Tab-separated table of C-alpha atoms in Angstrom:
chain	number	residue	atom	x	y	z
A	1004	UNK	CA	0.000	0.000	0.000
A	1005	UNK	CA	1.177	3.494	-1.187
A	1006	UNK	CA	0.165	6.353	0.954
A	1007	UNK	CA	2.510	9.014	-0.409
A	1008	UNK	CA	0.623	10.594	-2.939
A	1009	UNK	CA	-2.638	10.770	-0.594
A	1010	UNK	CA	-2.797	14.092	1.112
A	1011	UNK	CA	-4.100	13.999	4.576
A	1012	UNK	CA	-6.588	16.204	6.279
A	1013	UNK	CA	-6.879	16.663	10.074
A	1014	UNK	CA	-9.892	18.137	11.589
A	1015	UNK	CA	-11.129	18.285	14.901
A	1016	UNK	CA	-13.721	16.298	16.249
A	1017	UNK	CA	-15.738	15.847	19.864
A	1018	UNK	CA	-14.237	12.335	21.338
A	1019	UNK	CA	-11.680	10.695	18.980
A	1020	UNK	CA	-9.731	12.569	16.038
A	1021	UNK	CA	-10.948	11.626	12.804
A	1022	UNK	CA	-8.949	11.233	9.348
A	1023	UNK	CA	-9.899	10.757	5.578
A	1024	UNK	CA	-8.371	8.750	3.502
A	1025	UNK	CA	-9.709	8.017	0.385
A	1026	UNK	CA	-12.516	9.972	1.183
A	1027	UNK	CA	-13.783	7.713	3.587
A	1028	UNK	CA	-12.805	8.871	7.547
A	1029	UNK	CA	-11.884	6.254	10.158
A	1030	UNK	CA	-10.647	6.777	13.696
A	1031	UNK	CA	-7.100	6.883	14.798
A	1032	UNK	CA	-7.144	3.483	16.102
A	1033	UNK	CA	-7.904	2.027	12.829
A	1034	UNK	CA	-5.256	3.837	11.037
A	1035	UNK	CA	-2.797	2.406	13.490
A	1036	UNK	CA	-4.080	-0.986	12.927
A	1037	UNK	CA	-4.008	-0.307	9.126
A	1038	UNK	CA	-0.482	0.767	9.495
A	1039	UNK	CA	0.368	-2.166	11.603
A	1040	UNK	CA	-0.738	-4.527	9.055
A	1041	UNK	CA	1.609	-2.602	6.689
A	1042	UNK	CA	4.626	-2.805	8.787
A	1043	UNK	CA	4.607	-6.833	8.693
A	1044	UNK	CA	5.251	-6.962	4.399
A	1045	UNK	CA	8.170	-5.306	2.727
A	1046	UNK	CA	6.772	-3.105	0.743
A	1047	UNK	CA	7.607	0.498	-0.387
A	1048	UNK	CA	6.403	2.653	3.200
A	1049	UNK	CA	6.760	6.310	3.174
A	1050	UNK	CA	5.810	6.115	6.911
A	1051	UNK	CA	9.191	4.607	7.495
A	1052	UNK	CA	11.631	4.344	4.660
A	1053	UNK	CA	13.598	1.527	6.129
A	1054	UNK	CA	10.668	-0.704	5.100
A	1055	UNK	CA	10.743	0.219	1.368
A	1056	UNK	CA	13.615	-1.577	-0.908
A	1057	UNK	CA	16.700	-0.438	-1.648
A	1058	UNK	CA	16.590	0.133	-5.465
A	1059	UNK	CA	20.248	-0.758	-7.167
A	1060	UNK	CA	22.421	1.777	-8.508
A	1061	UNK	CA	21.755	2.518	-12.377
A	1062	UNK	CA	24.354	3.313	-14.497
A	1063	UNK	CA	25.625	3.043	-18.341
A	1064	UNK	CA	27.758	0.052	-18.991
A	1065	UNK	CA	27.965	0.847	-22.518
A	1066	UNK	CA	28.163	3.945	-25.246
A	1067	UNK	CA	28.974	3.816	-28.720
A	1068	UNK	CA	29.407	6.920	-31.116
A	1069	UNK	CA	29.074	6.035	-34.071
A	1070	UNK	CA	29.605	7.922	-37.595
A	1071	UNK	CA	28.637	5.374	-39.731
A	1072	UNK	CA	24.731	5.625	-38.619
A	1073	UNK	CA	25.009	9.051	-37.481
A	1074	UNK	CA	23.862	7.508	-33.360
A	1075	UNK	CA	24.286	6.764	-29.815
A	1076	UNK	CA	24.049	3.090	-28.667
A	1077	UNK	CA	23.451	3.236	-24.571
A	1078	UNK	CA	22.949	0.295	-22.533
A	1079	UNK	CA	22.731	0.265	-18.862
A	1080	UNK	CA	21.699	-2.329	-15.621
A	1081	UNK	CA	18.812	-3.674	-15.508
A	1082	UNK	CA	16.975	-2.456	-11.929
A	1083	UNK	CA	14.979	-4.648	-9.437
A	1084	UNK	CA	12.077	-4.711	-7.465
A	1085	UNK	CA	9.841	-2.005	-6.873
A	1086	UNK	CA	11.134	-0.489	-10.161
A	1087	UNK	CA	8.759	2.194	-12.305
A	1088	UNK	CA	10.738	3.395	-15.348
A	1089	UNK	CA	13.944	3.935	-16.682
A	1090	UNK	CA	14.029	7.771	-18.233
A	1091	UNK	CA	16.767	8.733	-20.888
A	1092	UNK	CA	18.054	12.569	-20.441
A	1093	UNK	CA	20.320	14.640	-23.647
A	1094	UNK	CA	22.146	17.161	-23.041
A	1095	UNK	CA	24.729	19.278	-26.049
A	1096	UNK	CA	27.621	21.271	-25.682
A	1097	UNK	CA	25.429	23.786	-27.501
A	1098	UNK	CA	22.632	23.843	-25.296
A	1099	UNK	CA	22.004	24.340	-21.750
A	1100	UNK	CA	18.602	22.842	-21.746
A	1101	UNK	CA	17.919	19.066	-21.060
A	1102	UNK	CA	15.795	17.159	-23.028
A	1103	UNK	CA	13.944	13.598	-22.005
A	1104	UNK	CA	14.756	11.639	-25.459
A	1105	UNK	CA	13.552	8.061	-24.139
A	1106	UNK	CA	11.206	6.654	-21.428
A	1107	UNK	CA	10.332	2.822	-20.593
A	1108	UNK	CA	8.468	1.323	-18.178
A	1109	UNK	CA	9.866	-2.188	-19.130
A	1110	UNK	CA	12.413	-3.553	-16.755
A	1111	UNK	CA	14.394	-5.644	-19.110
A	1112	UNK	CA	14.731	-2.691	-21.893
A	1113	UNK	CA	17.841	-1.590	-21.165
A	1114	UNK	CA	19.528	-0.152	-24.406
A	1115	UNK	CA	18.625	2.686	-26.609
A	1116	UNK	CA	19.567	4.085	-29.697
A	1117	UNK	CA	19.686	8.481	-29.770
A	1118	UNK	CA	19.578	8.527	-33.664
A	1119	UNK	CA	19.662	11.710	-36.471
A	1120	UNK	CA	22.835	13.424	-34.568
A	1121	UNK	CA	25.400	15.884	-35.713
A	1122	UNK	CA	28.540	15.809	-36.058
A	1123	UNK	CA	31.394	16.973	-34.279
A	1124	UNK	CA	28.476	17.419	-31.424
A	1125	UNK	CA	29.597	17.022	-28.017
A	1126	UNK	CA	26.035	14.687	-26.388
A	1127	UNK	CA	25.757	14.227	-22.506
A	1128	UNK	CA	23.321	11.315	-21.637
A	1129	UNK	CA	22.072	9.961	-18.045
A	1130	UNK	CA	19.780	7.246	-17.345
A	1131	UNK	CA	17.264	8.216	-14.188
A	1132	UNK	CA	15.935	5.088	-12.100
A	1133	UNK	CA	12.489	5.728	-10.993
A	1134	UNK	CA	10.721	3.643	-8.110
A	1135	UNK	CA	6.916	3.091	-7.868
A	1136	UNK	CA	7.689	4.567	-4.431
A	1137	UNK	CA	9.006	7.736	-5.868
A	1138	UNK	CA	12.839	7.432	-4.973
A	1139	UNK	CA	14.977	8.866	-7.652
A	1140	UNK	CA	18.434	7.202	-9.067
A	1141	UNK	CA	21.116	9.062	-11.391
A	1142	UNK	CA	23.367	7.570	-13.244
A	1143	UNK	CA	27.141	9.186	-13.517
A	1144	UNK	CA	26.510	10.968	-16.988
A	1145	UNK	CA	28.493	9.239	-20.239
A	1146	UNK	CA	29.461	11.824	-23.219
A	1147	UNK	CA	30.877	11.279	-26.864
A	1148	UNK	CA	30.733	12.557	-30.597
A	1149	UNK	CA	31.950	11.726	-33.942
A	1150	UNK	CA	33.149	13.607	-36.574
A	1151	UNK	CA	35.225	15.489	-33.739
A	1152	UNK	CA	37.346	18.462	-34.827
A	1153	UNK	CA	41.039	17.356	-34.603
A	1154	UNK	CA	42.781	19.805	-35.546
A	1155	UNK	CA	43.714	23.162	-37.717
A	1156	UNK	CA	46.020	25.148	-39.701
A	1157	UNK	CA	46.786	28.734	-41.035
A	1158	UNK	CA	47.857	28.582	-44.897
A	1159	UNK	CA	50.249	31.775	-45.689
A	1160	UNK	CA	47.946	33.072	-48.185
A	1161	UNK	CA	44.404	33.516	-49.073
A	1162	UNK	CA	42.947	30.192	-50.069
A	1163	UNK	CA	40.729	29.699	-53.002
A	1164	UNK	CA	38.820	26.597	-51.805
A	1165	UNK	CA	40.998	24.100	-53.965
A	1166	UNK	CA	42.090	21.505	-51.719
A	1167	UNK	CA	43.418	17.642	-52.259
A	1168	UNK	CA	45.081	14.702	-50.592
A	1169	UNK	CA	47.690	12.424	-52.236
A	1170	UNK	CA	47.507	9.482	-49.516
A	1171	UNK	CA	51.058	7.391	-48.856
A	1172	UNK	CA	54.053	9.208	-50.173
A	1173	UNK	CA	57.091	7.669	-48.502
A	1174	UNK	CA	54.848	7.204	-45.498
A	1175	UNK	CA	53.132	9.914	-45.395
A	1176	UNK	CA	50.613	11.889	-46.898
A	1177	UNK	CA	50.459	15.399	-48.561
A	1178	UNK	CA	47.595	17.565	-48.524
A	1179	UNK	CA	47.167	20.493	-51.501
A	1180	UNK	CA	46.025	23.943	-51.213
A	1181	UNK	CA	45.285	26.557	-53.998
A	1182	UNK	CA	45.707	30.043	-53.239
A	1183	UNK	CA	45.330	33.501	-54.680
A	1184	UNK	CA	47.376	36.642	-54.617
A	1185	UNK	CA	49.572	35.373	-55.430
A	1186	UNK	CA	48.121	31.935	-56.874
A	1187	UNK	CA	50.000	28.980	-55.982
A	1188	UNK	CA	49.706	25.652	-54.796
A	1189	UNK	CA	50.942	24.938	-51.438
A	1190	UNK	CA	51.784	21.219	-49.939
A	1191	UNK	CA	51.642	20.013	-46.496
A	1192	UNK	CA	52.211	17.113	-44.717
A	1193	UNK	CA	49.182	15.631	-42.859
A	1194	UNK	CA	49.789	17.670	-39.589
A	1195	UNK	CA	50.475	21.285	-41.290
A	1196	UNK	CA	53.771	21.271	-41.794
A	1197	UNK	CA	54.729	23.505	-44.860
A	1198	UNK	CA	57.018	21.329	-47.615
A	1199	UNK	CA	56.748	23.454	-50.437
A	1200	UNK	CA	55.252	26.258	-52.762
A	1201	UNK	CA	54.508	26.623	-56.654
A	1202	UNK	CA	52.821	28.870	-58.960
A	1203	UNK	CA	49.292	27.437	-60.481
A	1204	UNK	CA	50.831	28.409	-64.317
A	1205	UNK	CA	54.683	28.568	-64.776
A	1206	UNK	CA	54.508	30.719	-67.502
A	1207	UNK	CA	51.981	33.271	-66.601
A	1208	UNK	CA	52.200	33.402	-63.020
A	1209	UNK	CA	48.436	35.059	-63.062
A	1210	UNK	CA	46.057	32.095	-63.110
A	1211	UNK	CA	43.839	30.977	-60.414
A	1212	UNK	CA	43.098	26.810	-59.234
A	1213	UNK	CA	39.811	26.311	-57.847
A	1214	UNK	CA	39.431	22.384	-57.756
A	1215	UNK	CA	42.583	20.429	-57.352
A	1216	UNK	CA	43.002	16.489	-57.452
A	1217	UNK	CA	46.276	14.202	-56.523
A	1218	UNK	CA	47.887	10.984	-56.738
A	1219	UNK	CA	51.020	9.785	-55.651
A	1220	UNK	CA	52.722	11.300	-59.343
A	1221	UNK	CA	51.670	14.847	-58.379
A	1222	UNK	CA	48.817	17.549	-58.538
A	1223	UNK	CA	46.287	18.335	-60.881
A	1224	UNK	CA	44.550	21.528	-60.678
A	1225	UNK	CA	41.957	23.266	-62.562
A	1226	UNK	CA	42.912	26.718	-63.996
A	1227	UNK	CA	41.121	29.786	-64.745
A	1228	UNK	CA	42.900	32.222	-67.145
A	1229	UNK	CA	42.540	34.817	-69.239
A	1230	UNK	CA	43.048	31.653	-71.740
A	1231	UNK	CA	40.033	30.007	-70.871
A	1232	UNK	CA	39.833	27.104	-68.240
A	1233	UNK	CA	42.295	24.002	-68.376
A	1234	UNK	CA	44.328	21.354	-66.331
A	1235	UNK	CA	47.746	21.919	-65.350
A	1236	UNK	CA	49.077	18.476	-64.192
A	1237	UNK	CA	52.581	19.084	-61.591
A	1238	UNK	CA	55.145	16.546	-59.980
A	1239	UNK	CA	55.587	16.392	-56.984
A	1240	UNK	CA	58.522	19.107	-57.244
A	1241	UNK	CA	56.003	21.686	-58.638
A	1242	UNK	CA	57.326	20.656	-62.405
A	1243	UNK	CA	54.769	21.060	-64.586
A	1244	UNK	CA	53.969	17.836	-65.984
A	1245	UNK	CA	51.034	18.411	-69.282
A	1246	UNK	CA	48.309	21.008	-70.085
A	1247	UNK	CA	45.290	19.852	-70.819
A	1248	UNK	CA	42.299	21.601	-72.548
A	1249	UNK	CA	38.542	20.546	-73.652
A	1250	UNK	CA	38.203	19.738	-77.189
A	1251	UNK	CA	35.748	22.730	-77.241
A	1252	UNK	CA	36.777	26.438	-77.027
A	1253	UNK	CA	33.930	27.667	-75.362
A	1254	UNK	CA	33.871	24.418	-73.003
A	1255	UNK	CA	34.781	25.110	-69.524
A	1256	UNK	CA	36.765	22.585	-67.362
A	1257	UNK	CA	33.823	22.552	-64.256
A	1258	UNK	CA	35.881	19.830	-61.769
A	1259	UNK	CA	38.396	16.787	-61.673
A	1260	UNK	CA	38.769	13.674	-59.161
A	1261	UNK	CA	40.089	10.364	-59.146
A	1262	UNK	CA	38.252	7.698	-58.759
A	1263	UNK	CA	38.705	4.352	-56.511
A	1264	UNK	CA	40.450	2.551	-59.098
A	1265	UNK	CA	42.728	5.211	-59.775
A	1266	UNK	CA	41.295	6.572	-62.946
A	1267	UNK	CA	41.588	10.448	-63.433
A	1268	UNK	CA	38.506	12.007	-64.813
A	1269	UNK	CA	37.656	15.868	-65.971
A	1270	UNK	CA	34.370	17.268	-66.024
A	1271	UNK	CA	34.165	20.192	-69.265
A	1272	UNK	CA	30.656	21.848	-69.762
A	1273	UNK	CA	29.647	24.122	-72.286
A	1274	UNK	CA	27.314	27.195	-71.529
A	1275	UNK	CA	25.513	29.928	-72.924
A	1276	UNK	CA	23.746	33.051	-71.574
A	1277	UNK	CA	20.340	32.703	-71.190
A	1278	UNK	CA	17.541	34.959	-69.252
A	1279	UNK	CA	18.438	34.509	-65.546
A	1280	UNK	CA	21.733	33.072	-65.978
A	1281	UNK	CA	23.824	30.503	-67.459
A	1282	UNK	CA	22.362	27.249	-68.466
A	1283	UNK	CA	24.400	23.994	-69.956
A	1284	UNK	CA	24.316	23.161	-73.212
A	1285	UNK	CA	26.342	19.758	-72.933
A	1286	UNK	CA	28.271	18.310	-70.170
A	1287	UNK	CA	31.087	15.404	-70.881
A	1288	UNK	CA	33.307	13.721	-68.161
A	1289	UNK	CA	36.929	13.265	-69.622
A	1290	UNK	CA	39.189	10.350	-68.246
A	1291	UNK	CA	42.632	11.028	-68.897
A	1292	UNK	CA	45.844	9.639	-68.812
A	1293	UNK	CA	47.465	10.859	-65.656
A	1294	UNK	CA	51.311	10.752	-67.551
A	1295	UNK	CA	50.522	12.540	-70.609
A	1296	UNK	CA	47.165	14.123	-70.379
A	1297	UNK	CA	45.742	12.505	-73.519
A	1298	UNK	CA	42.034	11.578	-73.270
A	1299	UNK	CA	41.271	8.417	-73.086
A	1300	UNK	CA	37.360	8.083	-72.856
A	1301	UNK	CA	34.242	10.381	-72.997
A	1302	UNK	CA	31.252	9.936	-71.000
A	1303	UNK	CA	28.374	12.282	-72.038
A	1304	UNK	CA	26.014	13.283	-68.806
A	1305	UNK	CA	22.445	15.296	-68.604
A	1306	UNK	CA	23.701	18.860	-69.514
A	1307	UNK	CA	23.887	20.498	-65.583
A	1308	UNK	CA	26.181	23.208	-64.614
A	1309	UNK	CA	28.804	21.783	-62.104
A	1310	UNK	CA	30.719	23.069	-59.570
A	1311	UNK	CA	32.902	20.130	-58.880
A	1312	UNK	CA	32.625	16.298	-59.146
A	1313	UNK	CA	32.869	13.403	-56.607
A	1314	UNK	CA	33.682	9.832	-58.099
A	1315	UNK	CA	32.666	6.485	-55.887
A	1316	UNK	CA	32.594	3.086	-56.902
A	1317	UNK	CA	30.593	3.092	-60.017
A	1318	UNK	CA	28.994	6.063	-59.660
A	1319	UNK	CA	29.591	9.796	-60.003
A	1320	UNK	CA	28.515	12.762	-58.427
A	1321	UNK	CA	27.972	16.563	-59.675
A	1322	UNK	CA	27.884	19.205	-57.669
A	1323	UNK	CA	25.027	21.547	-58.781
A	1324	UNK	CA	25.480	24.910	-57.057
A	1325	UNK	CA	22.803	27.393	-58.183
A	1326	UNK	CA	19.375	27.178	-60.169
A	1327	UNK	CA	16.090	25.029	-59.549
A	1328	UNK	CA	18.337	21.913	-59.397
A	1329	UNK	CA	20.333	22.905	-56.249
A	1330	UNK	CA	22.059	20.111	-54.264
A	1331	UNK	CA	23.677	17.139	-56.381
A	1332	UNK	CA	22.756	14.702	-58.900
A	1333	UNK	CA	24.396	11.086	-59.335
A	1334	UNK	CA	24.986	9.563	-62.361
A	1335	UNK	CA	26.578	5.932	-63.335
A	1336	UNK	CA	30.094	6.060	-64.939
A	1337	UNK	CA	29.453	3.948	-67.331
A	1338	UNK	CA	26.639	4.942	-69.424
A	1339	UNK	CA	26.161	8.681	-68.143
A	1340	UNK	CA	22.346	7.773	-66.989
A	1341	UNK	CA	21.181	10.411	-64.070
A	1342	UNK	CA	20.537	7.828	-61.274
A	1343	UNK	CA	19.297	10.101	-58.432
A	1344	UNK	CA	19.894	13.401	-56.412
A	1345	UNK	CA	18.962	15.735	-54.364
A	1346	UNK	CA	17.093	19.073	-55.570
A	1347	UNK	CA	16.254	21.309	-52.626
A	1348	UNK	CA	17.207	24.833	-51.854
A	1349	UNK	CA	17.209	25.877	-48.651
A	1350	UNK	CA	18.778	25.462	-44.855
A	1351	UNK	CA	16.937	22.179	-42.998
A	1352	UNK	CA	18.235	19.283	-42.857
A	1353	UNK	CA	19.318	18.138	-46.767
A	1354	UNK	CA	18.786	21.241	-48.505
A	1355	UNK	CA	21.039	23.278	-49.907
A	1356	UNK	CA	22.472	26.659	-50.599
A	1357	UNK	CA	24.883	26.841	-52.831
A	1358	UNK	CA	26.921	23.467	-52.418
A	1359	UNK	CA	30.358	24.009	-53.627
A	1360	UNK	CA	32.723	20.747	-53.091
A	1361	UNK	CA	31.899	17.156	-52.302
A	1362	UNK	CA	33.682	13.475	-51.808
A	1363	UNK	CA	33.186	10.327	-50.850
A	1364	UNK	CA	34.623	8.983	-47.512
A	1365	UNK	CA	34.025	5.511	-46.001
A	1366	UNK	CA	31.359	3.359	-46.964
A	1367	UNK	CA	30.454	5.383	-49.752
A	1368	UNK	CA	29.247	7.892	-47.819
A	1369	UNK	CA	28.866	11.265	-49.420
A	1370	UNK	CA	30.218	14.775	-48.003
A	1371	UNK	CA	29.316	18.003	-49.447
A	1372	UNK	CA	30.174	21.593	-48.289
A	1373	UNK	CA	26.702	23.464	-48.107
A	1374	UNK	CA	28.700	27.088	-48.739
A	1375	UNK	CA	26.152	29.493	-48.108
A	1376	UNK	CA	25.016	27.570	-45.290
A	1377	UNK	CA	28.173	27.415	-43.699
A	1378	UNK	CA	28.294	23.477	-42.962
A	1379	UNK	CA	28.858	19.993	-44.338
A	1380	UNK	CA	26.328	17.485	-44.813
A	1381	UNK	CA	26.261	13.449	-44.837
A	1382	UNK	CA	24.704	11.832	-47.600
A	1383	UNK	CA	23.786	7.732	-48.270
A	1384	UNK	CA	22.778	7.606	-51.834
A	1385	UNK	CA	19.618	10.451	-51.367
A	1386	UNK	CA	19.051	9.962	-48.177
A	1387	UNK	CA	20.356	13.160	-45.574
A	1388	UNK	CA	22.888	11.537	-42.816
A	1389	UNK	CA	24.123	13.982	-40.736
A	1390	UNK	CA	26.004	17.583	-40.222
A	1391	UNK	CA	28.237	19.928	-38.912
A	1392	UNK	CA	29.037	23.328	-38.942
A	1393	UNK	CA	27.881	27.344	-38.461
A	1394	UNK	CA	28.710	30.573	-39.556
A	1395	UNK	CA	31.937	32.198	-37.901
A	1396	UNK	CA	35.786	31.902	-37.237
A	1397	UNK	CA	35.440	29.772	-33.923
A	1398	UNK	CA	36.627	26.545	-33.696
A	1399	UNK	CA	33.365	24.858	-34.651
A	1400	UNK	CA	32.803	27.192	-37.457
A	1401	UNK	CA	33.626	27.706	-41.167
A	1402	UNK	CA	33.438	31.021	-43.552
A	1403	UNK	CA	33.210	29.389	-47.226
A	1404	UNK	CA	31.921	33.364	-48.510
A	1405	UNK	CA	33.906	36.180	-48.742
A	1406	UNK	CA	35.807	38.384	-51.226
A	1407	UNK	CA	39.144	37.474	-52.726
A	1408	UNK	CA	41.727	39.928	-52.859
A	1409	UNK	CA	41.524	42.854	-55.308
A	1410	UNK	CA	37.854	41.328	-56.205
A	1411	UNK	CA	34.501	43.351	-55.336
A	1412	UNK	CA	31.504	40.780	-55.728
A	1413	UNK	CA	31.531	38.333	-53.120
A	1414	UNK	CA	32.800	34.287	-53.627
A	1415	UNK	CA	31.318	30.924	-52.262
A	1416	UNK	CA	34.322	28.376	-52.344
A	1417	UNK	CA	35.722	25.551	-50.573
A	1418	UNK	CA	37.437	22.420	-51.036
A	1419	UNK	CA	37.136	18.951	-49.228
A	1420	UNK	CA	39.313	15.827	-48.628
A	1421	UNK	CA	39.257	12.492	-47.216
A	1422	UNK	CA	42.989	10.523	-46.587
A	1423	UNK	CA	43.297	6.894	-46.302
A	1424	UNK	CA	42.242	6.576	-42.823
A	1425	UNK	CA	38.924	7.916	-43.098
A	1426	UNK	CA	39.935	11.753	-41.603
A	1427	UNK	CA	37.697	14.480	-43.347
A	1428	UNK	CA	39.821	17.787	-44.120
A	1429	UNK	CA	37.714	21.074	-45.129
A	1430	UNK	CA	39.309	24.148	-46.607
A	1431	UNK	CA	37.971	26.969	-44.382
A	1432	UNK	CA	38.239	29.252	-47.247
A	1433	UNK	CA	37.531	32.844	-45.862
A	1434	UNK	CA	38.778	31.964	-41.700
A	1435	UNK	CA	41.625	31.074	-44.270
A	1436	UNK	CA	42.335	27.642	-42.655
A	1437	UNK	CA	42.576	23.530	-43.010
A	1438	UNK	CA	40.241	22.196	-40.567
A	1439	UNK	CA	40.564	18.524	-40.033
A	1440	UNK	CA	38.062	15.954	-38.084
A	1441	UNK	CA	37.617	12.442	-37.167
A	1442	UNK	CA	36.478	9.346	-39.609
C-alpha cells in the first residue's frame, strides 16, 4: 500500500480525532491498525523508509558513437524490485537545456539508440531510475561525438577553396592547397607542416586553381585564365607535368577527381547566356591519362552546370550549385544515366544553398560543403545523414563566402578531402584555414 501521494486532512472532532483517507474517515485506532498490518510486508512505506527496498544503482555500462549511422548506442543495468521506469536525459555542448529523449516502463529494456545526430556534437546522456515509491536514481553521466574536430592550420595566403590529398608518399601523406594573390599551390604534410610552394601556371604566373586532385605522381589543378579554363598536371617538385584543354573552345573545365580505381577524370561543360543566368548546353566527363594528359574516354552526362565532381565506386557525383536543381545529382560512370539526387534549396536538414565541393569517404558515404550555409552534410545515396558546422571563425565554425583579394563581388568556395584513414579535411576558405576531423 502506497500512501505518499494521498494528502491527509486533520480536523477536529468531539471524542476521537478523525482522518480521511480516500474519502472515507476512520478513527485513529484504525489507522494504526491499518499501518500495523503494513509494517509486517516489505513493501515500499513512506511512513518509514527503512521498510521500502533499496533500489540498485543505475548506471551506463555501454556507449557507442558512431559515424557510420550518425547515433548513440546506450545500454545500462537492468533495476529490481519495486522499479517504475527507466528515463533517458540529452544534453549538447550547444545547449544548456535538457531534453527527455527516451522513457520505458519495461524492466528488461535496457539499451537505446539516440539517432539523427550531428557531427562533431559534443552529447551528454544519463539514465534516471524511478521507483513506484518515488525514490529517484542518477546515473554518472556518459558523453561522446563523432566527426570530432582534430585539428587546424593557417595557410600563408588567401585560399581559393581548392584543396586535395595524395595518400602514402614515402609514409606519409600530402595535402594540396590553392591560393590567390599570389596563386600557388601549397603542400603540407598531414599535420600542417609547410614542404613546399609553386605557382598554379609557370609561364603566366596570373592564373587561379579552384578544384585540385592528386595521386602519388603529383597535382592536378583546374585553372582559370585569361586563356580560358584548363588542367595543369605538376610533380611532386612543382614541375609542370602536361596542359590539358577541352576539345571545345567555349567548353569550360567545371571539376576533376580520381576515382577508386585510380582513374583520373575531368568534367568540361559548355554554356551559354540565357535569361536569368547561365544554363548547360552539354556536359562530358573526360578520363585522362594521368602521364601525358591525352584523353582516353568520354562519357556524355544530362547537360547540368557543375561546380565540382565526386567519383565512388561506379557512380559519379555533380555538384550543382545554383538554379532550380540545387544540391547534387548522381549519375553511373558507365553509361552517363542520371541515377538520383537531391534538388532542394534551402537550410533544414538536406537542402542546400549553394553546395560548392563534395567526396566520398568511407562506406560510400557522401560529403558536401553546403557554402552558403556554412556546414557539411552526410549523404547515403539520397538519403540526408548527418552535419556539422555554423557561420563564424570559432573553432566549430567555417566562412566558405567572402571576397578574394583585389575582387569586389563576393565568392562561395571551398574544397574537401578524405585521406586513407577515413579523416575528413575542409578548406575553411575565408577563416583562411585547413580544418581537419575524425572518420
Amino acid at each position: 500500500m502506497s500512501l505518499i501521494s494521498r494528502k491527509w486532512r486533520a480536523e477536529p472532532a468531539r471524542g476521537h480525532r478523525r482522518v480521511e483517507l480516500y474519502g472515507r474517515r476512520f478513527p485513529c485506532i484504525g489507522l494504526l491498525i491499518v499501518l500495523a498490518a503494513c509494517h509486517d510486508a516489505p513493501r515500499d512505506n513512506p511512513v518509514d523508509p527503512t521498510l521500502t527496498p533499496a533500489l540498485e544503482a543505475v548506471q551506463f555500462e555501454a556507449a557507442l558513437f558512431d559515424s557510420r549511422t550518425a547515433t548513440a548506442t546506450l545500454a545500462w543495468n537492468r533495476s529490481t524490485d519495486g522499479f517504475e521506469r527507466y528515463e533517458i536525459q540529452r544534453q549538447t555542448d550547444e545547449a544548456d537545456d535538457i531534453s527527455i529523449v527516451h522513457l520505458t516502463s519495461a524492466i528488461d529494456d535496457t539499451m537505446f539508440v539516440d539517432t539523427g545526430l550531428d557531427g562533431n556534437t559534443e552529447y551528454s546522456y544519463r539514465v534516471i531510475l524511478r521507483s513506484t515509491a518515488g525514490q529517484e536514481l542518477e546515473s554518472a553521466p556518459v558523453s561522446g561525438q563523432f566527426h570530432r574536430r582534430l585539428r587546424e592550420w593557417q595557410v600563408p595566403a588567401q585560399m581559393t577553396g581548392g584543396l586535395a590529398i595524395a595518400d602514402d608518399i614515402g609514409g606519409e601523406n600530402r595535402i594540396y592547397v590553392a591560393s590567390t594573390g599570389p596563386n600557388q599551390i601549397f603542400q603540407f604534410t598531414s599535420r600542417g607542416e609547410l614542404l613546399r610552394a609553386f605557382s598554379t601556371d609557370p609561364t603566366a604566373g596570373e592564373e587561379i586553381a579552384l578544384f585540385l586532385a592528386a595521386d602519388r605522381l603529383g597535382v592536378y589543378a583546374q585553372v582559370n585564365g585569361e586563356s580560358g579554363t584548363y588542367l595543369n598536371a605538376f610533380d611532386l617538385d612543382g614541375t609542370r607535368r602536361f596542359r590539358w584543354a577541352p576539345r571545345q573552345a567555349d567548353e569550360l573545365v567545371t571539376g576533376v577527381a580520381f576515382s577508386p580505381d585510380g582513374e583520373l577524370w575531368v568534367t568540361g561543360t559548355m554554356v551559354e547566356a540565357a535569361t536569368g543566368g547561365l544554363i548547360a548546353r552539354t556536359t562530358r566527363i573526360y578520363r585522362l591519362d594521368a602521364l601525358t594528359g591525352n584523353a582516353v574516354d568520354t562519357l556524355t552526362v544530362e547537360p547540368t552546370i557543375i561546380n565540382g565532381v565526386a567519383l565512388g565506386e561506379g557512380i559519379g557525383v555533380a555538384v550543382i550549385p545554383v538554379g532550380s536543381h540545387t544540391g547534387f545529382s548522381v549519375f553511373d560512370m558507365f553509361t552517363g544515366e542520371v541515377l538520383h539526387g537531391v534538388a532542394r534549396r534551402g537550410s533544414r536538414n538536406g537542402q542546400f544553398n549553394f553546395p560548392v565541393a563534395a567526396v566520398f569517404g568511407r562506406d560510400n558515404r557522401l560529403f558536401i560543403v553546403d557554402g552558403a550555409n556554412s556546414r557539411v552534410q552526410v549523404f547515403r545515396d539520397s538519403d540526408y545523414f548527418t552535419k556539422w558546422g555554423e557561420s563564424g571563425e570559432g573553432p566549430d565554425a567555417f566562412r566558405f563566402h567572402g571576397n578574394y583579394p583585389g575582387v569586389t563581388t563576393g565568392t562561395v568556395a571551398s574544397g574537401i578531402a578524405v585521406d586513407s584513414a577515413g579523416s575528413i579535411y575542409v578548406a575553411d576558405t575565408f577563416n583562411n584555414r585547413i580544418q581537419v576531423f575524425e572518420p
